[in-house]
XYZ file of C-alpha atoms in Angstrom:
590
model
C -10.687 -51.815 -7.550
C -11.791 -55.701 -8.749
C -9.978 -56.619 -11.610
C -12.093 -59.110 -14.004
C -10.980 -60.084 -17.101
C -14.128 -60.923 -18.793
C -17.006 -58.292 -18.013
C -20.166 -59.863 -18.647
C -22.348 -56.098 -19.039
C -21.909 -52.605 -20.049
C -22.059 -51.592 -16.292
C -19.447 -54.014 -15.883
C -16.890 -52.578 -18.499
C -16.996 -49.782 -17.084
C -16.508 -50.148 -14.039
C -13.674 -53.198 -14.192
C -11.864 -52.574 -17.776
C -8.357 -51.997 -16.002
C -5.714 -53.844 -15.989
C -2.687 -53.660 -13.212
C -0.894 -51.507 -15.377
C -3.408 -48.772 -16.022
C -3.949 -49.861 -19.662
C -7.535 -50.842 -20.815
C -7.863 -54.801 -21.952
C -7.570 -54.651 -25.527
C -9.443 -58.209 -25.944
C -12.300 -56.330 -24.245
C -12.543 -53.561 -26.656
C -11.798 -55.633 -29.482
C -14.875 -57.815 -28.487
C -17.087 -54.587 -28.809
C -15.860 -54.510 -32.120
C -14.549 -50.833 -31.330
C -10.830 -48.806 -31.407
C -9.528 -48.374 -27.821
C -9.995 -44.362 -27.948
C -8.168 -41.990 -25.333
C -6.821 -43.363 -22.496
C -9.837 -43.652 -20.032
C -7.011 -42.819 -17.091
C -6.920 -40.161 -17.916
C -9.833 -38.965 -18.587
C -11.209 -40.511 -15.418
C -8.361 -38.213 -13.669
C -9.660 -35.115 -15.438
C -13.226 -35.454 -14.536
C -11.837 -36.137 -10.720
C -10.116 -32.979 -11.162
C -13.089 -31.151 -12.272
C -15.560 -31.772 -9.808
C -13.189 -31.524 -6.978
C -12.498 -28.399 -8.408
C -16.070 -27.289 -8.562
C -16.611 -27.691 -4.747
C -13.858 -25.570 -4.661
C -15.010 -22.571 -6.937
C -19.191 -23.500 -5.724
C -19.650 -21.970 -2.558
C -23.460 -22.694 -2.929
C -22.836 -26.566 -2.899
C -19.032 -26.904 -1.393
C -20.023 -28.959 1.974
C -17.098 -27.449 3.420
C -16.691 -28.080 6.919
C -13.316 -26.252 7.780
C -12.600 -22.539 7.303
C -9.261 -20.959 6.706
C -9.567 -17.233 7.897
C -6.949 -15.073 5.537
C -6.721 -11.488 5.226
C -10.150 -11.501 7.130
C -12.119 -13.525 4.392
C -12.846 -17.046 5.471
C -12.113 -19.853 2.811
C -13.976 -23.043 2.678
C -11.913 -26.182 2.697
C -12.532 -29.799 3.050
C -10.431 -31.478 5.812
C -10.863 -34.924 4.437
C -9.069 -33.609 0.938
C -6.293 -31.408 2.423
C -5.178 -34.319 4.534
C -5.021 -36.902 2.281
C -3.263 -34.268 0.333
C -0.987 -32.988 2.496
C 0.995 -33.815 5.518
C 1.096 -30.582 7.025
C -2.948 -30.569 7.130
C -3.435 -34.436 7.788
C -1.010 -33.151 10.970
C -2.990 -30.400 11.986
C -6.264 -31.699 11.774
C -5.238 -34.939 14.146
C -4.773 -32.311 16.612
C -8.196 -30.739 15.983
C -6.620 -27.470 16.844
C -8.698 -25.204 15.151
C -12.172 -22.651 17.084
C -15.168 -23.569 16.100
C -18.487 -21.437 15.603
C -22.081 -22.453 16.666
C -22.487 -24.482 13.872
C -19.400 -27.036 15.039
C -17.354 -25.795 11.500
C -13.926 -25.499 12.544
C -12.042 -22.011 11.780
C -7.752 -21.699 11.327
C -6.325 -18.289 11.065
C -3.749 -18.105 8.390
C -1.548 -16.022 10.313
C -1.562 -19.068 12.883
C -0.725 -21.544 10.524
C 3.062 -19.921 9.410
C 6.155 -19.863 11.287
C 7.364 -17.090 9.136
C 6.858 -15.073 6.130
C 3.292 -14.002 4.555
C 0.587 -15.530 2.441
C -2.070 -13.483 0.908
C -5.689 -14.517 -0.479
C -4.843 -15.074 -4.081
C -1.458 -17.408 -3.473
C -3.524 -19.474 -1.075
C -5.995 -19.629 -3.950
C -3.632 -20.629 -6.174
C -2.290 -23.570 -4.323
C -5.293 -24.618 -2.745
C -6.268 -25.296 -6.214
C -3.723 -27.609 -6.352
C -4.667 -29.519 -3.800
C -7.570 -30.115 -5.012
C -7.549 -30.910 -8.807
C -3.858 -31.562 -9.353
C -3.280 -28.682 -11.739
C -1.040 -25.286 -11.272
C -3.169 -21.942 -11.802
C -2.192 -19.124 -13.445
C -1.739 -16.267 -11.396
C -3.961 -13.839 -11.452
C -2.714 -10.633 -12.821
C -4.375 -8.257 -10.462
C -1.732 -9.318 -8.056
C 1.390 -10.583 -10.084
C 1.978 -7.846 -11.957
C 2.420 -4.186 -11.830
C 0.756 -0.756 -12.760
C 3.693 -0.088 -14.635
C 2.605 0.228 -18.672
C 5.422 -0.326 -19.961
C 7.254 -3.178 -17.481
C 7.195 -6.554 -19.308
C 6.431 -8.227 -15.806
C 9.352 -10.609 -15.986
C 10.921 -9.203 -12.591
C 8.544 -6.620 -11.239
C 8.326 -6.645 -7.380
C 4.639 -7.778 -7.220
C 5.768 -10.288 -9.943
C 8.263 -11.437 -7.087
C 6.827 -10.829 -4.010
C 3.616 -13.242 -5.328
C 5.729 -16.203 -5.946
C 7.404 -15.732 -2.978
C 3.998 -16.202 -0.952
C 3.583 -19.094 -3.208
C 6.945 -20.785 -2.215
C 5.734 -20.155 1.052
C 2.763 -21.843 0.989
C 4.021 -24.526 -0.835
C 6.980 -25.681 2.086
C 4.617 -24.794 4.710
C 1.708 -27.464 3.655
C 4.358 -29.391 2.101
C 3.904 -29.838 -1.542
C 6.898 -30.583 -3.052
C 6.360 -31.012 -6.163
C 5.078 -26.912 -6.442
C 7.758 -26.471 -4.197
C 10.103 -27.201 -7.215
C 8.195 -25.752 -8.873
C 8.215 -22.402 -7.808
C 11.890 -22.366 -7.128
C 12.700 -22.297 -10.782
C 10.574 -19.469 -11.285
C 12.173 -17.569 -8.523
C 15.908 -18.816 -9.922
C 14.489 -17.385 -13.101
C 14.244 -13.818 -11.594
C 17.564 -13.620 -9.474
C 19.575 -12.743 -12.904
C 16.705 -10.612 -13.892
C 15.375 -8.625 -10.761
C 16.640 -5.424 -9.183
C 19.227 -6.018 -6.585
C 16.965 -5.108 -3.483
C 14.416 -7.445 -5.196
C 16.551 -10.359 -4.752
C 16.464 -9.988 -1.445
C 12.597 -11.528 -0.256
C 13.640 -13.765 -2.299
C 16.886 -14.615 -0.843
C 14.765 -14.706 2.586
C 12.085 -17.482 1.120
C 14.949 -19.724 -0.029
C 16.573 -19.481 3.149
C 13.623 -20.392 5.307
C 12.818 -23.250 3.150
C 16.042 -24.454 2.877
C 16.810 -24.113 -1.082
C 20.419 -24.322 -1.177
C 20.726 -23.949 -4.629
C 18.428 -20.630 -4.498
C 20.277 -19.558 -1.861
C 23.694 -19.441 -3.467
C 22.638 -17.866 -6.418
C 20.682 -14.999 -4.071
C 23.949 -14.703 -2.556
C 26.657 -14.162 -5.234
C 23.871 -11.633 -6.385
C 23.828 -9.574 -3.710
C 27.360 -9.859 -2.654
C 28.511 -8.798 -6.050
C 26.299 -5.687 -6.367
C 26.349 -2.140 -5.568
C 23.595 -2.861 -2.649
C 24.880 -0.605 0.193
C 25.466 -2.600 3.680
C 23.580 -0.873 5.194
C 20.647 -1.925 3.794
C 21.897 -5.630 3.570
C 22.060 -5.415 7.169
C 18.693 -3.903 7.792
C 16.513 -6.610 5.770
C 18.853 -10.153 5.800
C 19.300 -12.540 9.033
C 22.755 -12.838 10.814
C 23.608 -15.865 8.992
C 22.858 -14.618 5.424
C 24.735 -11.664 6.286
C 27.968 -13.512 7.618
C 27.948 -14.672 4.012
C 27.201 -12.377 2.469
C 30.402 -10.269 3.722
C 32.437 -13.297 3.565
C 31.477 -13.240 -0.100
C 32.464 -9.677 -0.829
C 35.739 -9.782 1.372
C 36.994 -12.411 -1.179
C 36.327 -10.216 -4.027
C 37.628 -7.061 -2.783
C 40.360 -7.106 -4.975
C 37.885 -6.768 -8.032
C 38.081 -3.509 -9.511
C 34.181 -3.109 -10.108
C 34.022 -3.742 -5.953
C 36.843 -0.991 -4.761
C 34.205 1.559 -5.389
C 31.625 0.184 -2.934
C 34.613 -0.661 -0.223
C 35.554 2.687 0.048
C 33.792 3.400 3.327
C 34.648 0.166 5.128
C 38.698 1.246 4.934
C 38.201 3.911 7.540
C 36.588 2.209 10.242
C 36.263 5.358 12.376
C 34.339 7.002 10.084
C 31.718 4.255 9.486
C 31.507 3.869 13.110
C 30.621 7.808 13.363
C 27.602 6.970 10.473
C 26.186 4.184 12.347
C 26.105 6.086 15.375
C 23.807 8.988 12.823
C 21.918 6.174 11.840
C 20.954 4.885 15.067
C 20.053 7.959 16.543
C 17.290 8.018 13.816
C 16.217 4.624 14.703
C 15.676 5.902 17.964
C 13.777 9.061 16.326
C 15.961 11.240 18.503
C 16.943 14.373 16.071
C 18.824 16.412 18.881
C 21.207 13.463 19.188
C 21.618 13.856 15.671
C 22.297 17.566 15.941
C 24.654 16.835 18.712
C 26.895 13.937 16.703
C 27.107 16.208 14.092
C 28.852 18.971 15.957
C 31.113 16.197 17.465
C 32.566 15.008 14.231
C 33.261 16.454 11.142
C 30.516 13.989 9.750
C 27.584 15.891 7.587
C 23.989 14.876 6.928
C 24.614 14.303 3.634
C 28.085 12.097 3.879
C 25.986 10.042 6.192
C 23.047 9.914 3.930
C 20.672 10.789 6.645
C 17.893 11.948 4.782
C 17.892 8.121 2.468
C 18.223 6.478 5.691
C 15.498 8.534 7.608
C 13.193 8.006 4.495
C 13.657 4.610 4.312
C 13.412 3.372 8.017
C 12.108 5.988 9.747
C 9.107 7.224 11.331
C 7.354 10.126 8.801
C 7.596 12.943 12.083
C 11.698 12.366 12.232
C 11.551 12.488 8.417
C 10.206 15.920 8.757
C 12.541 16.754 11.975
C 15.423 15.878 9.846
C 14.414 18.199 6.702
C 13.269 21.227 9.557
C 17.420 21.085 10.075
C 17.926 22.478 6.527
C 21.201 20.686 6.431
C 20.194 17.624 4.289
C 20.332 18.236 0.238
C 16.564 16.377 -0.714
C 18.123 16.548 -4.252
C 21.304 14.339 -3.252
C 21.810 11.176 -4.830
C 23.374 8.227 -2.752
C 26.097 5.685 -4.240
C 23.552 3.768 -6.265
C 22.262 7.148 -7.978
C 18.943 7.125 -5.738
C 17.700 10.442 -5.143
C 15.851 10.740 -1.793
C 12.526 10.836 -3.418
C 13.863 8.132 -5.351
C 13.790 5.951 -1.865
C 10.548 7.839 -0.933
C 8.945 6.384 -3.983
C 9.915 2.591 -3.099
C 8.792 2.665 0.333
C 5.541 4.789 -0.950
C 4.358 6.833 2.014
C 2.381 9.515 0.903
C 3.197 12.235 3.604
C 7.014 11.527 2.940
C 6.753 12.260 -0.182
C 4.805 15.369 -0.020
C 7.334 16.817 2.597
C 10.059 16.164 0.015
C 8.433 18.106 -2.739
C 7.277 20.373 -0.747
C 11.255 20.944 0.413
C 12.122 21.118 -3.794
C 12.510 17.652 -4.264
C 12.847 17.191 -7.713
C 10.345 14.681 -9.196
C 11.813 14.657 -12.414
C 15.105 12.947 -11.747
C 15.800 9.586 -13.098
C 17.770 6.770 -11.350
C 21.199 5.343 -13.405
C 18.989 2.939 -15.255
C 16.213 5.587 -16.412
C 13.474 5.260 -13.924
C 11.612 7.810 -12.353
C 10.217 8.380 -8.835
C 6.607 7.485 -9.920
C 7.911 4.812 -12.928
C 9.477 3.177 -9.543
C 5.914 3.704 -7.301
C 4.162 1.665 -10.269
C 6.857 -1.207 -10.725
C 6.274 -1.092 -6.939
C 1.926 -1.121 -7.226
C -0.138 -3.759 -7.901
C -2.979 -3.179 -9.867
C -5.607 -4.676 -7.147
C -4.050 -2.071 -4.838
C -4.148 0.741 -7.214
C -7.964 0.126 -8.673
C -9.526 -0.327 -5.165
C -12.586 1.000 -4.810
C -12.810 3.378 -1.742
C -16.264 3.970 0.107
C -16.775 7.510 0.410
C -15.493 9.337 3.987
C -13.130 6.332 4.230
C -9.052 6.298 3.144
C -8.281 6.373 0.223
C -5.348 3.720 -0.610
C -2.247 5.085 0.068
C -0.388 3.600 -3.155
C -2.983 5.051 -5.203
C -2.436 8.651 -3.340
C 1.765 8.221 -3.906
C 0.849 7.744 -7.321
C -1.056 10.142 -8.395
C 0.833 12.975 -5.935
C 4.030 11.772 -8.506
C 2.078 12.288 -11.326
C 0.673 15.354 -10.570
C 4.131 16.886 -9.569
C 5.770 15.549 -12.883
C 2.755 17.576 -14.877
C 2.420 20.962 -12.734
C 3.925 23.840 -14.382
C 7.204 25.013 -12.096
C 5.953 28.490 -12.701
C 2.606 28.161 -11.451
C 3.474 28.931 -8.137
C 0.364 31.722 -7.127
C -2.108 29.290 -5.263
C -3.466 32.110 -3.152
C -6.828 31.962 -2.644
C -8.923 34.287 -5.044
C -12.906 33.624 -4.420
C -15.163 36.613 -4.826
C -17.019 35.770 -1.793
C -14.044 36.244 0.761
C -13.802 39.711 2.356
C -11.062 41.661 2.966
C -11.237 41.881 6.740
C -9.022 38.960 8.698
C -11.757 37.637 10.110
C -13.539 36.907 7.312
C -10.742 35.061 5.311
C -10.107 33.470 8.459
C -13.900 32.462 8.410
C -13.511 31.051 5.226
C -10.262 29.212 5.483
C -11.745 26.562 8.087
C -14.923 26.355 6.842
C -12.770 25.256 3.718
C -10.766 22.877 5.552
C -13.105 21.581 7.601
C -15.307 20.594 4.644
C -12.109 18.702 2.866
C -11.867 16.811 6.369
C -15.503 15.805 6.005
C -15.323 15.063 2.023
C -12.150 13.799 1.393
C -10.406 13.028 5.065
C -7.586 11.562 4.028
C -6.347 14.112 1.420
C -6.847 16.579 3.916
C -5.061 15.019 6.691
C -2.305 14.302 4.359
C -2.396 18.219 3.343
C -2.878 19.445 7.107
C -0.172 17.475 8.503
C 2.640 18.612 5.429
C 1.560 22.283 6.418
C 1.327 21.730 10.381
C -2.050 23.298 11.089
C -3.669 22.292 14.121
C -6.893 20.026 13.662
C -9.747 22.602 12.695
C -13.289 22.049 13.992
C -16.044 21.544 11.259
C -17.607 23.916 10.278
C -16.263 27.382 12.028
C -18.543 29.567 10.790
C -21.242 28.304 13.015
C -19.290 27.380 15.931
C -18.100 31.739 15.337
C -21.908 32.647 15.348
C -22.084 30.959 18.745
C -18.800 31.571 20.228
C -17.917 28.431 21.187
C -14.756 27.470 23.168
C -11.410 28.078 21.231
C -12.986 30.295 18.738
C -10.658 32.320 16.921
C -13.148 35.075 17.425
C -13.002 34.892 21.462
C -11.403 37.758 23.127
C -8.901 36.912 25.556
C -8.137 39.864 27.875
C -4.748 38.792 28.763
C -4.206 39.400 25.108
C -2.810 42.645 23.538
C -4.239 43.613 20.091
C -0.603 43.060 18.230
C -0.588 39.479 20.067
C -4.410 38.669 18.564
C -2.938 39.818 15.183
C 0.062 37.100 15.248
C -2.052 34.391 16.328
C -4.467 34.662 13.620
C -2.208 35.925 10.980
C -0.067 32.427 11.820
C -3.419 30.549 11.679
C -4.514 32.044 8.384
C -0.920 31.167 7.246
C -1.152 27.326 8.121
C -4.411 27.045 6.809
C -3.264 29.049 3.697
C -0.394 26.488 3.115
C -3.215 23.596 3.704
C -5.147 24.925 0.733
C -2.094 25.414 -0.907
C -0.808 21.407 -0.421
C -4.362 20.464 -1.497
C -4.686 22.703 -4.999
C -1.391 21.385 -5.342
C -1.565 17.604 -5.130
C -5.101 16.704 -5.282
C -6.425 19.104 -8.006
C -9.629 17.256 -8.045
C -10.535 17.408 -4.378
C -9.867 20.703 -4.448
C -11.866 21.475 -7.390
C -14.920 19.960 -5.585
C -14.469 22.326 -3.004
C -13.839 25.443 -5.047
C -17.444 25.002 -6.544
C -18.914 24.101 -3.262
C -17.835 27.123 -1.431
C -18.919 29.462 -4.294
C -22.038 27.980 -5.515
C -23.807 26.590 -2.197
C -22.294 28.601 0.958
C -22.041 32.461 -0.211
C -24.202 33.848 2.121
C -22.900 31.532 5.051
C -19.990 34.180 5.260
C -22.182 36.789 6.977
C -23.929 35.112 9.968
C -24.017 38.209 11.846
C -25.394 40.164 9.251
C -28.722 41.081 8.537
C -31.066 41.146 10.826
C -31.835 38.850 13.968
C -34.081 37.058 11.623
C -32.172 36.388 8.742
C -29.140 36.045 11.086
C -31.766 32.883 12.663
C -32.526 31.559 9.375
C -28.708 31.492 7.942
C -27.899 29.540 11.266
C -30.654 27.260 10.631
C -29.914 26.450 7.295
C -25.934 26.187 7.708
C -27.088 23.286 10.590
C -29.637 21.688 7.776
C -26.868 21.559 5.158
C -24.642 19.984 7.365
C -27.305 17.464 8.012
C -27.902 16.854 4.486
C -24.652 16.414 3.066
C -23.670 13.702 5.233
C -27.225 12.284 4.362
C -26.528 12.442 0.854
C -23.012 11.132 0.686
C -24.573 8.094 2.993
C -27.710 7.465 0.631
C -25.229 7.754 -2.425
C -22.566 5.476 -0.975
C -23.642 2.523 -2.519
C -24.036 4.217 -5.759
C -20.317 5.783 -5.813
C -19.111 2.589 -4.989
C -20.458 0.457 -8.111
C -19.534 3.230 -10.325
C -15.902 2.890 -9.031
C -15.514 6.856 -7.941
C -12.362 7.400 -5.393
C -12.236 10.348 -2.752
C -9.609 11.499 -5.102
C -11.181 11.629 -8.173
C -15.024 12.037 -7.379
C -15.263 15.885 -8.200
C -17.938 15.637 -10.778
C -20.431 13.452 -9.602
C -19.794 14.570 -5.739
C -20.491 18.194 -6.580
C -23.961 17.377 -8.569
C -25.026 15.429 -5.002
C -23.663 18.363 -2.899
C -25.279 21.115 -5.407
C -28.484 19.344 -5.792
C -29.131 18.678 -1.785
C -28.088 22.180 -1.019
C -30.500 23.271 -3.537
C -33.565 21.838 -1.971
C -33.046 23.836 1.101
């Protein structure tokens, strides 16, 4: 910019009042007879900031003519203002790397854009505001803190995990100045965190190379209770080699001799690992095998933690079908297995564990619960999500709630038979109802009833059995095989009846509301729907007929009403009221 030192207009005062240093000539204010005022630096600067900022936040007037595709959801950038910003873009858009759509505006892929590690929508947010107006964000809470009431979220893992995506972003496009930034936060949490917290962040500060970070993960982990195992499951060879280098040297420390006890027989360990990587290889008769070859149990070994934590749900159930593991046992740490169910939350290994007597009840050394632990572990983004009806519901919100729900049921309220007065006596007819009951929880709430189907292994059910019965349809339960003696037919319905018993049982159990729904449906709208092949051949034509129409219509209605479920925030797992009004009013109009 011109320097003058005498501007002869208005236009040119403002334009030219600088002086080398940044200061504004004080003979030119003085000459306007007028006090100097703020510094005009800075509130040049702050004005930059703002409408660089507003083609960030405007998409109707942002000229972008990059996008960055993250989490599916592309993100309008400027090219010319991320490379004069940073290195790492200036770099990558010399080599014009990037597709580009009919309209010539070049598209990245997040996911192409990092060597390692993860960077979700918000921390990209965050630090693309940066890069544009010069000023740090706060972060949003909807994804830096937890569902947890009563957590202070100071340490919590979503607290942790989002400034680790930060410090990602911020080496990757090379911003140093956030990059210090962000490493005294996460220093700031290493004394404060969990243990098994530390570790992602352990992991950031050793791909970007922050030594001090690094030592202080370090000494953390090495001088806590955190079982090697688990150490060597989530930290790199190199961090590890440390890491036991680390602990070696303080094996003399009382506090440690505890947590050394199992590396002193060597035999021993090496008869766990060999346990533990049978799991990994989801091979439970090896298991079975090994433990008949040593004098190693389940529960020494820790199996069932293990399994929980690393394995595939099916060998989780494998493992409890042995009856040999205790699903009550706590490991060195005080962890129950639910305890480790809750912190990897998958719903169907936590149902099997209740389900087994898994107590939901029992607190960790430091107080928490199995749910307290799911909600230090849930964002609230994750947990408010809206779900379209017929579509999954979120899994942490499902972990959740199942906790919940467990923690408030009555232990003596075990008598979940079924009890609706339109159910006859006969086999055939509970049968009848049974999966027409499951097959409408498939089509109303499918994941719930997966969830429930696969804890009580019943075999997929075809919607809407009572129909497919009228017609006799292929694989009916109704079909007569001749091969088959009467006592034979008996078993294979009376074991059908029992898994579908137990899948009614799962869902009254854990999703009160879905079930609820159901309850009313089956009684109010589908009484008659029980005798298909009663009456006469007319009314037997018009029950068919309308059992087809209602079909029809309640997938109508639940697609005409989609929209309207959605804005008023209504789950699968908590839409009982509103859903059965829809269902009772289209049934009606038949």
């Amino acid at each position: 910019m011109a320097q003058s030192a005498e501007p002869s207009s208005s236009l040119s005062f403002t334009s030219s009042s600088y002086l080398s240093n940044g200061s504004v000539s004080h003979n030119i204010c003085s000459s306007y007879g007028s006090d100097p005022g703020p510094n005009l630096e800075v509130i040049s600067l702050s004005k930059l900031s703002s409408s660089l900022e507003h083609l960030l936040v405007d998409s109707d007037s942002s000229y972008s003519d990059a996008d960055i595709i993250i989490e599916g959801t592309p993100v309008g950038v400027h090219r010319c203002i991320l490379a004069s910003r940073s290195k790492f873009f200036s770099e990558l858009f010399k080599g014009d790397k990037g597709s580009s759509d009919k309209g010539g505006k070049l598209k990245y892929q997040m996911s192409d854009l990092l060597p390692f590690g993860k960077v979700g929508h918000e921390a990209f947010l965050v630090v693309l505001g940066y890069i544009y107006t010069g000023k740090p964000r706060p972060s949003p809470m909807e994804v830096s803190t937890c569902v947890d009431n009563v957590c202070a979220h100071d340490a919590c893992r979503p607290a942790i995990n989002f400034a680790v995506e930060l410090m990602y972003a911020s080496f990757i496009f090379q911003i140093p100045e956030l990059v210090s930034l962000f490493q005294r936060r996460l220093l700031n949490f290493v004394g404060k965190a969990l243990v098994e917290d530390v570790i992602p962040i352990l992991i950031v500060a050793f791909h970007c190379q922050l030594n001090q970070l690094v030592i202080q993960c370090i000494d953390r982990v090495a001088r806590s209770d955190l079982d090697h195992v688990s150490i060597e499951k989530e930290l790199p060879l190199e961090l590890l080699q440390k890491i036991k280098l680390l602990h070696h040297n303080s094996q003399n420390d009382a506090e440690n001799n505890a947590s050394t006890d199992d590396t002193l027989d060597p035999l021993r360990q090496k008869r766990i690992s060999r346990i533990h990587k049978a799991l990994d290889s989801d091979d439970v008769e090896l298991v079975k095998l090994l433990l008949t070859e040593s004098d190693i149990t389940l529960d020494e070994a820790n199996a069932l933690h293990y399994a929980v934590a690393y394995c595939d749900p099916k060998v989780v159930s494998e493992v409890l079908g042995l009856g040999l593991a205790d699903v009550n046992l706590r490991n060195s740490r005080g962890y129950t297995v639910l305890h480790i169910a809750a912190m990897r939350k998958e719903p169907s290994i936590i149902v099997s564990l209740l389900t087994k007597g898994a107590c939901a009840s029992e607190l960790t050394f430091d107080g928490q619960s199995a749910v307290s632990i799911c909600r230090r572990l849930t964002r609230p983004k994750d947990y408010h999500a809206k779900t379209e009806q017929l579509k999954e519901t979120n899994k942490d919100r499902i972990c959740i709630d199942v906790l919940e729900r467990e923690m408030r049921r009555n232990p003596m309220a075990g008598d979940v038979s079924i009890s609706s007065h339109t159910m006859a006596d006969d086999l055939h007819m509970k049968l009848l109802y049974l999966e027409n009951r499951v097959a409408f929880a498939r089509l109303f709430f499918p994941t719930e009833a997966k969830l429930a189907m696969d804890i009580a292994h019943a075999e997929t059910t075809s919607e809407f059995a009572g129909l497919t019965a009228s017609k006799g349809s292929s694989g009916n339960f109704r079909e007569v095989d001749l091969n088959e003696t009467p006592i034979m037919q008996n078993r294979r319905l009376l074991s059908r009846m029992e898994a579908l018993m137990k899948t009614v049982e799962m869902g009254r159990r854990y999703f009160p509301h879905c079930s609820e729904v159901l309850d009313k449906f089956m009684e109010d709208d589908l009484p008659d729907l029980f005798y298909l092949e009663k009456g006469t051949q007319e009314e037997q034509r018009i029950k068919r007929i309308r059992f087809v129409e209602l079909k029809d219509d309640v997938q109508k209605a639940f697609n005409k009403d989609k929209a309207e479920f959605t804005r008023s925030g209504i789950s699968s797992s908590s839409s009982s009221s509103s859903l059965k009004d829809t269902v009772n009013y289209k049934a009606r109009r038949l």
